Amino acid sequence: MNEMPLARPELQGGFGMVSSTHWLASQCGMSVLERGGNAFDAAAASAFVLQVVEPHLNGIGGDVPILGWDSTSRSSFVLCGQGPAPQAAKIEVFRELGLDAIPGSGFLAACVPGAFGAWIRLVRDYGTISLREVLDYAVYYARSGFVCLPKISETIGSVTQLFLEHWTSCRDLWLDGGAAPRPGTTLRNPALADTLDRIIEQAEASSTSREGQLDAALDVFYRGFVAEAITDYVSSTPVLDSSGGRHTGLLSGDDLANWSPTYEDPVSLDYHGNTVLKPGAWSQGPVFLQQLALLKGWDLTACEPASAEFVHIVTECAKLAFADREAHYGDPAFSPIDIESFLTESYNAERRALVTDRADTGPLRPGSPDGRPLILPADSFTSAGASSAGLGEPTFGSVDEGRGDTCHVDVVDRWGNMVAATPSGGWLQSSPAIPGLGFALGTRAQMFWLSHEHPNGLAPGKRPRTTLSPTMMLRGDDPYLAFGTPGGDTQDQCSLVFLLRHLHHGMNLQQAIESPAFFTSHFPSSFFPRERTPGGLTLEGRFDERVIDDLRDRGHQVHVGDPWSIGRLSAVSRTPDGTLRAAANPRGAQGYAVGR
């Protein structure tokens, strides 16, 4: 690896730290902390700003898993903002439509939008500020405007004809004279500003208390005018989707009215004296823990952090862990799974024996520690064709960037509260904007398999197995680190490499973020059209040529990407003496950490 000076400093202070994938969101979160709000308030305000300023990567109609540490109760929690499939979403419905996969765009793939509910619930239960205070920043940028980043322009450009010819509700919202807006110009979303203002006004009219107004906002969104506009349009408007056909959606008013975000305990693993926390198997979170459990068998501290040996070991363990994800993960409420059995030393010793000096380029090799049958969908090894109606994931960039993308935010405050969250879904290119509301619905149902037997098979009311996967780590009984990244299936690979380099190689947060990254595409993508590259390994171009040659000699199907192209990590930390730190990814010149 060619050593390079850091592009950003690691921040240090004692008051508060916010790190996210967009500087405006980070600064707004810091503003909340400066005004006396806590980490939960700041994270929510930042997230609503992300919905405005990164509309190609997330939206109010999307979803989010939130990991939190509450300093008052000294406990951790997961708040699930992943909405379930509609009650009408049955495998037979898709078969009758002639579909063998759920489209990656349009209304058929829409689940209940969970992001709004999760963030408002978080502020109600753990925050201190009012509804108006948490939404005001987002309203300001939606109405006054924000800069059009190159990726926003590129994304809109890729679907301009789709907007002009088919998704006409997006035309006035995102096009400038029938073309994609130019980078550097000002974008506005007055319809979204009006929607948020109307929610605030109706909530304030219904209650004078902070909690009452937040509860009322949930009611307005899921049972009031927002829900009515969504269900009326989705049920009556056939739209072109990535199957090449036109379909109305399955989401109903009852689906929205009967849903609410839920709390659960994180799943965890002890790794070298640290307790790593993740969401459950309705996310891909446990795959992070499985990789760590496998990697306990190697002395990674003795490996150079950008060596062929390090990349090979980490990649081969990822292939085994993600194979288990493909065979076993799904909504535990429908397909119970004993995650602890996948983390035992006996199971992982057995799995480690499959790792050799050669790259695995064959079929997936899942295990079965609890004796459950191995179920891999028949089409998990093939690629379906995608139409011109948009792909199933938000990133329209090159293979260098990995499959999928989204947003991330981390916050720690002076009281020791900590949040890590990965908002996603509801991308401007995911489905037609709901007229009058200024936002689109997510397409998370594309992650289901049309299989009654598979743990991630479609069923009414079931959560799709999402790729969204924030991470938190404790040292003893204290929260130490919160981090995460966009990147679809690569999230729990890029985040893993960050943590390993921090723990084993003594890198500070910023050094670990900026070090050259890599990922494997050996397993099927979670996004339509579910492509897979057996033995595929993508490296940033900063790796030494000798390392690249060594990996090719081991049998890896190596693709060398741009030097700064993989992952968009954010991180914050806190040590027992109250020292706070933060770091953010310089790739794309967009993510920033702020704090003091």
Coordinates of C-alpha atoms in Angstrom, one line a residue:
M1 CA 0.0 0.0 0.0
N2 CA 1.3 3.5 -0.8
E3 CA 1.1 5.5 2.4
M4 CA -0.8 8.7 2.0
P5 CA -1.5 11.5 4.5
L6 CA -5.0 11.6 6.0
A7 CA -7.6 13.5 4.1
R8 CA -9.4 14.4 7.3
P9 CA -8.4 14.6 11.0
E10 CA -9.9 12.5 13.7
L11 CA -12.0 14.9 15.8
Q12 CA -11.6 14.9 19.6
G13 CA -13.6 16.7 22.3
G14 CA -15.9 16.2 25.3
F15 CA -19.2 17.9 24.4
G16 CA -20.7 16.0 21.4
M17 CA -19.9 14.4 18.1
V18 CA -22.0 13.8 15.0
S19 CA -20.8 12.0 11.9
S20 CA -22.8 11.3 8.8
T21 CA -22.7 10.8 5.1
H22 CA -23.6 14.5 4.4
W23 CA -22.1 17.6 6.0
L24 CA -25.5 19.4 6.3
A25 CA -27.0 16.5 8.3
S26 CA -23.9 16.4 10.6
Q27 CA -24.0 20.1 11.2
C28 CA -27.8 20.1 11.9
G29 CA -27.3 17.3 14.4
M30 CA -24.6 19.3 16.1
S31 CA -26.9 22.3 16.2
V32 CA -29.4 20.2 18.2
L33 CA -26.6 19.2 20.6
E34 CA -25.6 22.8 21.0
R35 CA -29.2 23.7 21.9
G36 CA -29.3 21.2 24.7
G37 CA -30.7 18.2 22.9
N38 CA -29.3 14.7 23.4
A39 CA -27.9 12.1 20.9
F40 CA -31.3 10.7 20.1
D41 CA -32.6 14.2 19.2
A42 CA -29.6 14.9 17.1
A43 CA -29.7 11.6 15.3
A44 CA -33.3 12.1 14.4
A45 CA -32.9 15.7 13.2
S46 CA -29.8 14.6 11.1
A47 CA -31.8 11.7 9.6
F48 CA -34.7 13.9 8.5
V49 CA -32.1 16.2 6.8
L50 CA -30.6 13.2 5.1
Q51 CA -34.0 12.4 3.6
V52 CA -34.0 15.8 2.0
V53 CA -30.4 16.3 0.9
E54 CA -29.6 12.7 -0.2
P55 CA -32.9 11.9 -1.9
H56 CA -31.2 9.4 -4.3
L57 CA -30.1 7.4 -1.3
N58 CA -33.0 7.6 1.2
G59 CA -36.4 9.2 1.9
I60 CA -39.2 9.7 4.3
G61 CA -40.9 6.7 2.7
G62 CA -38.0 4.4 3.4
D63 CA -36.8 2.4 6.4
V64 CA -34.1 2.3 9.1
P65 CA -32.6 0.1 11.9
I66 CA -31.5 2.2 14.9
L67 CA -29.0 1.0 17.5
G68 CA -29.0 3.0 20.7
W69 CA -27.3 3.2 24.1
D70 CA -29.3 5.0 26.8
S71 CA -27.0 6.4 29.5
T72 CA -29.8 6.7 32.0
S73 CA -30.8 3.1 32.1
R74 CA -27.3 2.0 31.0
S75 CA -28.7 -0.3 28.4
S76 CA -28.7 -0.9 24.6
F77 CA -31.6 -1.4 22.3
V78 CA -32.5 -1.9 18.7
L79 CA -35.4 0.2 17.3
C80 CA -36.8 -1.5 14.1
G81 CA -38.0 0.9 11.5
Q82 CA -38.2 -1.8 8.8
G83 CA -41.9 -2.0 7.7
P84 CA -43.3 -5.4 6.8
A85 CA -44.8 -6.6 3.5
P86 CA -48.5 -5.7 2.9
Q87 CA -51.2 -8.2 4.0
A88 CA -52.0 -8.7 0.3
A89 CA -48.4 -9.6 -0.6
K90 CA -48.6 -13.3 -1.2
I91 CA -46.4 -15.5 -3.4
E92 CA -49.4 -16.6 -5.4
V93 CA -50.2 -13.0 -6.3
F94 CA -46.8 -12.6 -8.0
R95 CA -47.1 -15.9 -9.7
E96 CA -50.5 -15.0 -11.1
L97 CA -48.9 -11.8 -12.5
G98 CA -46.4 -14.0 -14.3
L99 CA -43.4 -12.9 -12.1
D100 CA -40.7 -15.2 -10.8
A101 CA -39.1 -12.4 -8.7
I102 CA -40.3 -9.2 -7.0
P103 CA -39.5 -6.2 -9.2
G104 CA -36.7 -3.9 -7.9
S105 CA -38.7 -0.8 -8.6
G106 CA -42.3 0.4 -8.7
F107 CA -45.2 -0.2 -6.3
L108 CA -45.2 -4.0 -6.1
A109 CA -42.1 -4.0 -4.0
A110 CA -43.4 -1.4 -1.5
C111 CA -43.5 -2.3 2.2
V112 CA -44.9 -0.2 5.0
P113 CA -42.6 2.9 5.2
G114 CA -40.9 2.6 8.6
A115 CA -38.4 5.5 8.8
F116 CA -40.7 8.2 9.9
G117 CA -42.3 6.1 12.6
A118 CA -38.9 4.9 14.0
W119 CA -37.4 8.4 14.2
I120 CA -40.4 10.0 15.8
R121 CA -40.8 7.1 18.3
L122 CA -37.1 7.5 19.2
V123 CA -37.5 11.2 20.0
R124 CA -40.7 10.5 21.9
D125 CA -39.2 7.8 24.1
Y126 CA -35.6 8.9 24.5
G127 CA -35.3 12.5 23.3
T128 CA -36.1 15.9 24.8
I129 CA -37.0 18.2 21.9
S130 CA -40.4 18.9 20.2
L131 CA -41.7 17.6 16.9
R132 CA -41.2 21.0 15.4
E133 CA -37.6 21.2 16.5
V134 CA -36.8 17.8 15.1
L135 CA -38.3 18.5 11.7
D136 CA -37.5 22.2 11.3
Y137 CA -34.1 21.6 9.7
A138 CA -35.5 19.2 7.1
V139 CA -38.3 21.7 6.3
Y140 CA -35.8 24.5 5.9
Y141 CA -33.7 22.6 3.3
A142 CA -36.7 21.2 1.5
R143 CA -38.2 24.7 1.1
S144 CA -35.1 26.9 0.8
G145 CA -33.0 24.4 -1.2
F146 CA -29.8 22.4 -1.0
V147 CA -26.9 21.8 -3.4
C148 CA -27.3 19.2 -6.2
L149 CA -24.4 16.9 -5.7
P150 CA -22.9 15.2 -8.8
K151 CA -24.3 11.8 -7.8
I152 CA -27.8 13.2 -7.5
S153 CA -27.5 14.7 -11.0
E154 CA -26.1 11.4 -12.3
T155 CA -28.9 9.4 -10.7
I156 CA -31.7 11.6 -12.0
G157 CA -30.0 11.6 -15.4
S158 CA -30.1 7.8 -15.5
V159 CA -33.9 7.8 -15.1
T160 CA -34.8 11.0 -16.9
Q161 CA -36.6 9.2 -19.7
L162 CA -38.5 7.1 -17.2
F163 CA -39.7 10.2 -15.5
L164 CA -40.7 11.9 -18.7
E165 CA -42.5 9.0 -20.3
H166 CA -43.8 6.9 -17.4
W167 CA -43.3 8.2 -13.8
T168 CA -44.7 11.6 -14.6
S169 CA -45.2 12.5 -10.9
C170 CA -41.4 12.7 -10.7
R171 CA -41.1 15.0 -13.6
D172 CA -41.9 18.3 -12.0
L173 CA -40.3 17.2 -8.7
W174 CA -36.8 16.3 -10.0
L175 CA -36.3 17.5 -13.6
D176 CA -35.2 20.9 -14.7
G177 CA -36.7 21.8 -18.1
G178 CA -37.1 18.1 -18.9
A179 CA -33.4 17.3 -18.0
A180 CA -31.5 16.3 -14.9
P181 CA -30.4 19.3 -12.8
R182 CA -26.8 20.2 -13.1
P183 CA -24.3 19.6 -10.3
G184 CA -24.0 22.7 -8.1
T185 CA -27.4 24.0 -8.8
T186 CA -30.0 24.4 -6.0
L187 CA -32.6 21.7 -5.6
R188 CA -35.9 22.3 -3.7
N189 CA -38.7 20.0 -2.6
P190 CA -41.6 22.3 -1.6
A191 CA -44.1 19.5 -1.7
L192 CA -42.1 17.6 1.0
A193 CA -41.8 20.9 3.0
D194 CA -45.6 21.3 2.8
T195 CA -46.1 17.7 4.0
L196 CA -43.9 18.1 7.0
D197 CA -45.4 21.5 7.9
R198 CA -48.9 20.0 7.7
I199 CA -47.9 17.1 10.0
I200 CA -46.5 19.6 12.5
E201 CA -49.5 21.8 12.3
Q202 CA -52.0 19.0 12.8
A203 CA -50.0 17.5 15.6
E204 CA -49.7 20.8 17.4
A205 CA -53.4 21.4 17.0
S206 CA -54.2 18.0 18.6
S207 CA -52.0 18.3 21.8
T208 CA -50.1 20.8 23.9
S209 CA -47.6 18.3 25.3
R210 CA -44.3 17.2 23.6
E211 CA -45.2 13.5 23.8
G212 CA -48.8 14.1 22.7
Q213 CA -47.6 16.0 19.6
L214 CA -45.1 13.3 18.7
D215 CA -47.8 10.6 19.1
A216 CA -50.2 12.7 16.9
A217 CA -47.5 13.0 14.2
L218 CA -47.4 9.2 14.0
D219 CA -51.2 9.2 13.7
V220 CA -51.2 11.8 11.0
F221 CA -48.6 9.9 9.0
Y222 CA -49.9 6.3 9.3
R223 CA -53.7 7.0 9.7
G224 CA -54.2 10.5 8.4
F225 CA -53.7 12.4 5.2
V226 CA -50.2 10.9 4.4
A227 CA -51.5 7.4 4.6
E228 CA -54.6 8.3 2.5
A229 CA -52.5 9.9 -0.3
I230 CA -50.2 6.9 -0.4
T231 CA -52.8 4.2 -0.5
D232 CA -55.1 6.1 -3.0
Y233 CA -52.2 6.5 -5.5
V234 CA -50.6 3.1 -5.1
S235 CA -53.9 1.2 -5.4
S236 CA -55.2 3.1 -8.4
T237 CA -52.1 3.8 -10.5
P238 CA -50.4 1.1 -12.6
V239 CA -46.7 2.0 -13.0
L240 CA -43.9 0.6 -15.0
D241 CA -41.4 -1.4 -12.9
S242 CA -38.3 -3.3 -13.5
S243 CA -40.2 -6.4 -14.6
G244 CA -41.1 -4.4 -17.7
G245 CA -44.8 -4.5 -16.9
R246 CA -47.2 -2.0 -15.3
H247 CA -48.6 -2.8 -11.9
T248 CA -50.5 -1.2 -9.0
G249 CA -49.3 -1.8 -5.5
L250 CA -50.5 -4.0 -2.7
L251 CA -50.1 -1.5 0.2
S252 CA -53.3 -0.7 2.0
G253 CA -54.5 1.8 4.6
D254 CA -54.8 -1.0 7.2
D255 CA -51.2 -2.0 6.6
L256 CA -50.1 1.5 7.5
A257 CA -52.6 1.9 10.3
N258 CA -51.7 -1.3 12.1
W259 CA -47.9 -0.9 12.1
S260 CA -45.7 0.6 14.6
P261 CA -41.9 0.5 15.2
T262 CA -40.7 -2.1 17.7
Y263 CA -37.9 -2.4 20.2
E264 CA -35.8 -5.5 20.6
D265 CA -32.5 -6.5 22.2
P266 CA -29.4 -6.5 20.0
V267 CA -27.6 -9.7 19.2
S268 CA -24.0 -9.7 20.4
L269 CA -20.6 -11.4 20.4
D270 CA -17.5 -11.0 22.6
Y271 CA -14.5 -10.2 20.4
H272 CA -11.1 -9.7 22.1
G273 CA -12.8 -8.3 25.2
N274 CA -15.3 -6.1 23.4
T275 CA -19.0 -6.7 23.1
V276 CA -20.2 -6.1 19.5
L277 CA -23.9 -5.3 19.1
K278 CA -26.0 -5.8 15.9
P279 CA -29.7 -5.9 14.9
G280 CA -31.2 -9.4 14.5
A281 CA -31.6 -11.7 11.5
W282 CA -34.3 -9.5 9.9
S283 CA -31.2 -7.5 9.0
Q284 CA -27.9 -8.9 7.8
G285 CA -26.4 -7.8 11.1
P286 CA -25.5 -11.2 12.5
V287 CA -23.3 -11.9 9.5
F288 CA -20.9 -9.3 11.0
L289 CA -20.7 -11.3 14.2
Q290 CA -20.3 -14.6 12.3
Q291 CA -17.3 -13.1 10.5
L292 CA -15.7 -12.1 13.8
A293 CA -16.4 -15.5 15.3
L294 CA -14.6 -17.1 12.3
L295 CA -11.7 -14.6 12.4
K296 CA -10.9 -15.4 16.1
G297 CA -9.0 -18.4 14.7
W298 CA -6.3 -16.2 13.1
D299 CA -3.7 -13.8 14.5
L300 CA -4.8 -10.8 12.5
T301 CA -2.5 -8.5 14.5
A302 CA 0.4 -10.2 12.8
C303 CA -1.0 -9.6 9.3
E304 CA -0.2 -6.3 7.6
P305 CA -3.5 -4.4 7.2
A306 CA -3.3 -4.2 3.4
S307 CA -1.5 -7.5 2.8
A308 CA -2.7 -10.3 0.5
E309 CA -2.9 -12.6 3.6
F310 CA -5.2 -10.2 5.5
V311 CA -7.5 -9.6 2.5
H312 CA -7.6 -13.4 1.7
I313 CA -8.5 -14.5 5.2
V314 CA -11.1 -11.8 5.7
T315 CA -12.7 -12.5 2.3
E316 CA -12.8 -16.3 2.7
C317 CA -14.5 -15.9 6.1
A318 CA -17.0 -13.5 4.6
K319 CA -17.9 -16.1 1.9
L320 CA -18.8 -18.6 4.6
A321 CA -20.7 -16.2 6.8
F322 CA -22.7 -14.8 3.9
A323 CA -23.5 -18.3 2.7
D324 CA -25.2 -18.8 6.1
R325 CA -27.0 -15.5 5.6
E326 CA -28.4 -16.7 2.3
A327 CA -29.6 -20.0 3.7
H328 CA -30.9 -19.1 7.2
Y329 CA -31.6 -15.4 7.7
G330 CA -35.2 -14.0 7.7
D331 CA -37.7 -12.3 10.0
P332 CA -37.3 -14.2 13.3
A333 CA -41.0 -13.7 14.0
F334 CA -41.8 -16.0 11.1
S335 CA -38.6 -18.1 10.9
P336 CA -37.1 -18.4 14.4
I337 CA -33.3 -18.7 14.4
D338 CA -30.9 -19.4 17.2
I339 CA -28.1 -17.0 16.3
E340 CA -26.0 -18.2 19.3
S341 CA -25.6 -21.5 17.6
F342 CA -23.9 -19.8 14.6
L343 CA -21.5 -18.1 17.0
T344 CA -20.2 -21.1 19.0
E345 CA -16.5 -22.0 18.9
S346 CA -17.3 -25.6 17.9
Y347 CA -19.3 -24.5 14.8
N348 CA -16.8 -21.9 13.8
A349 CA -13.8 -24.3 14.2
E350 CA -15.6 -26.6 11.8
R351 CA -16.2 -23.8 9.3
R352 CA -12.6 -22.4 9.6
A353 CA -11.4 -25.8 8.3
L354 CA -13.0 -24.9 4.9
V355 CA -10.6 -21.9 4.5
T356 CA -7.5 -22.8 2.5
D357 CA -4.8 -20.8 0.7
R358 CA -6.9 -20.9 -2.4
A359 CA -9.9 -18.7 -3.1
D360 CA -13.3 -20.3 -3.0
T361 CA -14.9 -19.8 -6.5
G362 CA -17.5 -22.5 -6.3
P363 CA -21.1 -22.7 -5.0
L364 CA -22.2 -21.3 -1.7
R365 CA -21.3 -23.4 1.3
P366 CA -23.7 -22.8 4.1
G367 CA -23.6 -24.7 7.4
S368 CA -26.3 -25.8 9.7
P369 CA -25.3 -25.6 13.4
D370 CA -28.9 -26.1 14.7
G371 CA -29.8 -28.9 12.3
R372 CA -32.2 -26.8 10.2
P373 CA -32.5 -27.7 6.6
L374 CA -30.3 -25.8 4.1
I375 CA -32.5 -23.9 1.7
L376 CA -31.0 -21.9 -1.1
P377 CA -33.4 -20.6 -3.7
A378 CA -32.8 -22.2 -7.1
D379 CA -32.3 -18.9 -8.7
S380 CA -29.8 -17.7 -6.2
F381 CA -27.0 -18.6 -8.6
T382 CA -28.4 -16.9 -11.7
S383 CA -29.1 -13.4 -12.9
A384 CA -32.5 -12.1 -13.9
G385 CA -32.8 -9.5 -16.6
A386 CA -33.5 -5.9 -15.7
S387 CA -35.6 -3.6 -17.8
S388 CA -35.0 0.1 -18.4
A389 CA -37.4 0.9 -15.6
G390 CA -34.7 1.3 -13.0
L391 CA -32.5 -1.2 -11.2
G392 CA -33.4 -2.6 -7.8
E393 CA -30.8 -0.7 -5.9
P394 CA -30.1 3.0 -5.4
T395 CA -26.6 3.3 -6.8
F396 CA -26.3 3.6 -10.5
G397 CA -22.5 3.9 -10.4
S398 CA -19.7 1.6 -11.4
V399 CA -18.8 -1.8 -9.9
D400 CA -16.1 0.1 -8.0
E401 CA -18.7 1.4 -5.6
G402 CA -20.2 -2.0 -4.8
R403 CA -23.7 -3.0 -4.9
G404 CA -26.2 -0.7 -3.3
D405 CA -25.8 2.5 -1.3
T406 CA -27.7 4.5 1.3
C407 CA -26.9 6.8 4.3
H408 CA -25.5 6.6 7.8
V409 CA -25.4 8.7 10.9
D410 CA -23.6 8.3 14.3
V411 CA -24.0 10.5 17.4
V412 CA -22.5 10.6 20.9
D413 CA -23.3 13.2 23.5
R414 CA -21.7 14.5 26.7
W415 CA -23.9 12.3 28.8
G416 CA -22.8 9.2 27.1
N417 CA -25.8 8.5 25.0
M418 CA -24.9 6.9 21.6
V419 CA -26.7 6.2 18.4
A420 CA -25.8 4.4 15.1
A421 CA -28.4 4.2 12.3
T422 CA -28.5 3.4 8.6
P423 CA -31.5 5.1 6.9
S424 CA -32.4 3.9 3.5
G425 CA -35.2 3.2 1.0
G426 CA -37.6 5.6 -0.6
W427 CA -35.0 6.7 -3.1
L428 CA -36.2 9.1 -5.7
Q429 CA -35.6 6.4 -8.4
S430 CA -37.3 3.6 -6.5
S431 CA -40.9 4.3 -7.4
P432 CA -43.1 7.2 -8.6
A433 CA -43.3 10.1 -6.1
I434 CA -46.7 10.2 -4.3
P435 CA -48.4 13.3 -5.7
G436 CA -48.6 16.2 -3.2
L437 CA -46.4 14.5 -0.7
G438 CA -43.0 15.0 -2.3
F439 CA -41.5 11.6 -1.6
A440 CA -41.4 8.0 -3.0
L441 CA -42.0 4.7 -1.4
G442 CA -39.2 2.2 -0.8
T443 CA -38.9 -1.2 -2.6
R444 CA -37.5 -3.3 0.2
A445 CA -39.8 -6.3 -0.7
Q446 CA -37.5 -7.0 -3.6
M447 CA -35.3 -8.7 -1.1
F448 CA -37.8 -11.5 -0.5
W449 CA -37.6 -14.8 -2.4
L450 CA -40.8 -16.1 -3.9
S451 CA -40.4 -19.3 -1.9
H452 CA -42.7 -20.7 0.9
E453 CA -39.8 -22.7 2.4
H454 CA -37.0 -20.1 2.5
P455 CA -36.6 -18.1 5.8
N456 CA -36.6 -15.0 3.7
G457 CA -39.6 -16.1 1.6
L458 CA -42.4 -13.6 1.1
A459 CA -45.3 -13.7 3.5
P460 CA -48.0 -11.1 4.5
G461 CA -46.8 -9.0 7.4
K462 CA -43.3 -10.3 7.3
R463 CA -40.2 -8.0 7.4
P464 CA -37.8 -8.5 4.4
R465 CA -34.3 -9.3 5.3
T466 CA -32.7 -6.0 4.9
T467 CA -29.0 -5.2 4.3
L468 CA -29.1 -2.2 6.6
S469 CA -26.7 -2.9 9.5
P470 CA -25.4 -0.3 12.0
T471 CA -22.9 -1.4 14.6
M472 CA -22.2 -0.6 18.2
M473 CA -19.4 -1.8 20.5
L474 CA -19.1 -1.9 24.3
R475 CA -16.0 -2.1 26.4
G476 CA -17.0 -3.6 29.7
D477 CA -20.3 -2.0 30.6
D478 CA -19.6 1.2 28.7
P479 CA -20.4 2.2 25.1
Y480 CA -17.2 2.7 23.2
L481 CA -17.9 2.9 19.4
A482 CA -20.8 3.4 17.0
F483 CA -20.2 3.1 13.3
G484 CA -21.6 2.0 9.9
T485 CA -21.6 2.6 6.2
P486 CA -23.9 2.6 3.2
G487 CA -23.2 -0.1 0.6
G488 CA -25.9 -2.8 0.5
D489 CA -24.4 -6.2 0.8
T490 CA -20.9 -4.6 1.4
Q491 CA -22.0 -2.8 4.6
D492 CA -20.9 -5.7 6.9
Q493 CA -17.7 -6.1 4.9
C494 CA -16.4 -2.5 4.8
S495 CA -17.5 -2.0 8.4
L496 CA -15.7 -5.2 9.4
V497 CA -12.4 -4.1 7.8
F498 CA -12.7 -0.8 9.6
L499 CA -13.1 -2.5 13.0
L500 CA -10.4 -5.0 12.4
R501 CA -7.9 -2.3 11.5
H502 CA -8.9 -0.2 14.5
L503 CA -8.6 -3.1 17.0
H504 CA -5.7 -5.2 15.5
H505 CA -3.5 -2.5 13.8
G506 CA -3.9 0.4 16.2
M507 CA -5.4 2.7 13.6
N508 CA -7.4 5.6 14.9
L509 CA -11.0 6.1 13.6
Q510 CA -10.0 8.3 10.6
Q511 CA -7.0 6.1 9.6
A512 CA -9.2 3.0 9.7
I513 CA -11.9 4.7 7.5
E514 CA -9.4 6.0 5.0
S515 CA -7.4 2.7 4.6
P516 CA -7.9 1.0 1.2
A517 CA -11.1 -1.1 1.2
F518 CA -12.3 -4.3 -0.5
F519 CA -15.3 -6.6 -0.7
T520 CA -16.4 -9.9 -2.3
S521 CA -19.4 -10.4 -4.5
H522 CA -19.2 -14.2 -4.2
F523 CA -22.8 -14.5 -2.9
P524 CA -26.0 -13.3 -4.6
S525 CA -26.8 -9.6 -4.3
S526 CA -29.8 -8.8 -2.1
F527 CA -31.1 -6.5 -4.8
F528 CA -32.9 -7.2 -8.0
P529 CA -31.6 -8.8 -10.3
R530 CA -29.7 -10.8 -7.7
E531 CA -26.4 -11.1 -9.5
R532 CA -23.5 -13.2 -8.2
T533 CA -19.8 -13.3 -9.1
P534 CA -18.2 -16.6 -7.8
G535 CA -14.9 -15.7 -6.3
G536 CA -15.4 -12.0 -7.1
L537 CA -13.1 -9.6 -5.2
T538 CA -13.1 -5.8 -5.7
L539 CA -10.2 -3.8 -4.4
E540 CA -9.6 -0.1 -4.3
G541 CA -6.7 0.9 -6.6
R542 CA -4.4 1.9 -3.7
F543 CA -3.4 -1.7 -3.0
D544 CA 0.2 -2.5 -3.9
E545 CA 0.5 -4.3 -7.3
R546 CA 2.3 -7.2 -5.6
V547 CA -0.7 -7.7 -3.3
I548 CA -3.1 -7.7 -6.3
D549 CA -0.9 -10.2 -8.1
D550 CA -0.8 -12.4 -5.0
L551 CA -4.6 -12.4 -4.7
R552 CA -5.0 -13.3 -8.3
D553 CA -2.5 -16.2 -7.9
R554 CA -4.6 -17.5 -5.1
G555 CA -7.6 -17.7 -7.5
H556 CA -9.6 -14.6 -6.6
Q557 CA -11.4 -13.0 -9.5
V558 CA -10.0 -9.5 -8.9
H559 CA -11.4 -6.3 -10.1
V560 CA -9.4 -3.2 -9.3
G561 CA -11.5 -0.1 -8.8
D562 CA -10.8 3.6 -8.4
P563 CA -8.4 4.5 -5.6
W564 CA -11.2 6.0 -3.4
S565 CA -14.4 4.2 -4.3
I566 CA -15.5 1.7 -1.7
G567 CA -17.6 2.5 1.4
R568 CA -18.7 5.7 3.1
L569 CA -18.0 5.0 6.7
S570 CA -18.9 7.2 9.7
A571 CA -17.9 6.6 13.3
V572 CA -18.0 8.1 16.8
S573 CA -16.4 6.9 20.0
R574 CA -16.3 7.6 23.8
T575 CA -13.7 6.5 26.3
P576 CA -14.4 6.1 30.1
D577 CA -12.8 9.5 30.9
G578 CA -15.5 11.2 28.7
T579 CA -13.2 11.8 25.7
L580 CA -15.3 11.8 22.5
R581 CA -14.0 11.2 19.0
A582 CA -15.4 11.1 15.5
A583 CA -14.4 10.5 11.9
A584 CA -16.0 10.5 8.5
N585 CA -15.3 9.2 5.0
P586 CA -13.6 11.5 2.5
R587 CA -14.7 9.4 -0.5
G588 CA -17.0 11.5 -2.6
A589 CA -16.2 14.7 -0.6
Q590 CA -19.6 14.5 1.1
G591 CA -19.5 12.9 4.5
Y592 CA -18.3 14.9 7.4
A593 CA -17.8 14.6 11.2
V594 CA -18.4 17.7 13.4
G595 CA -18.0 18.1 17.2
R596 CA -16.2 19.7 20.0

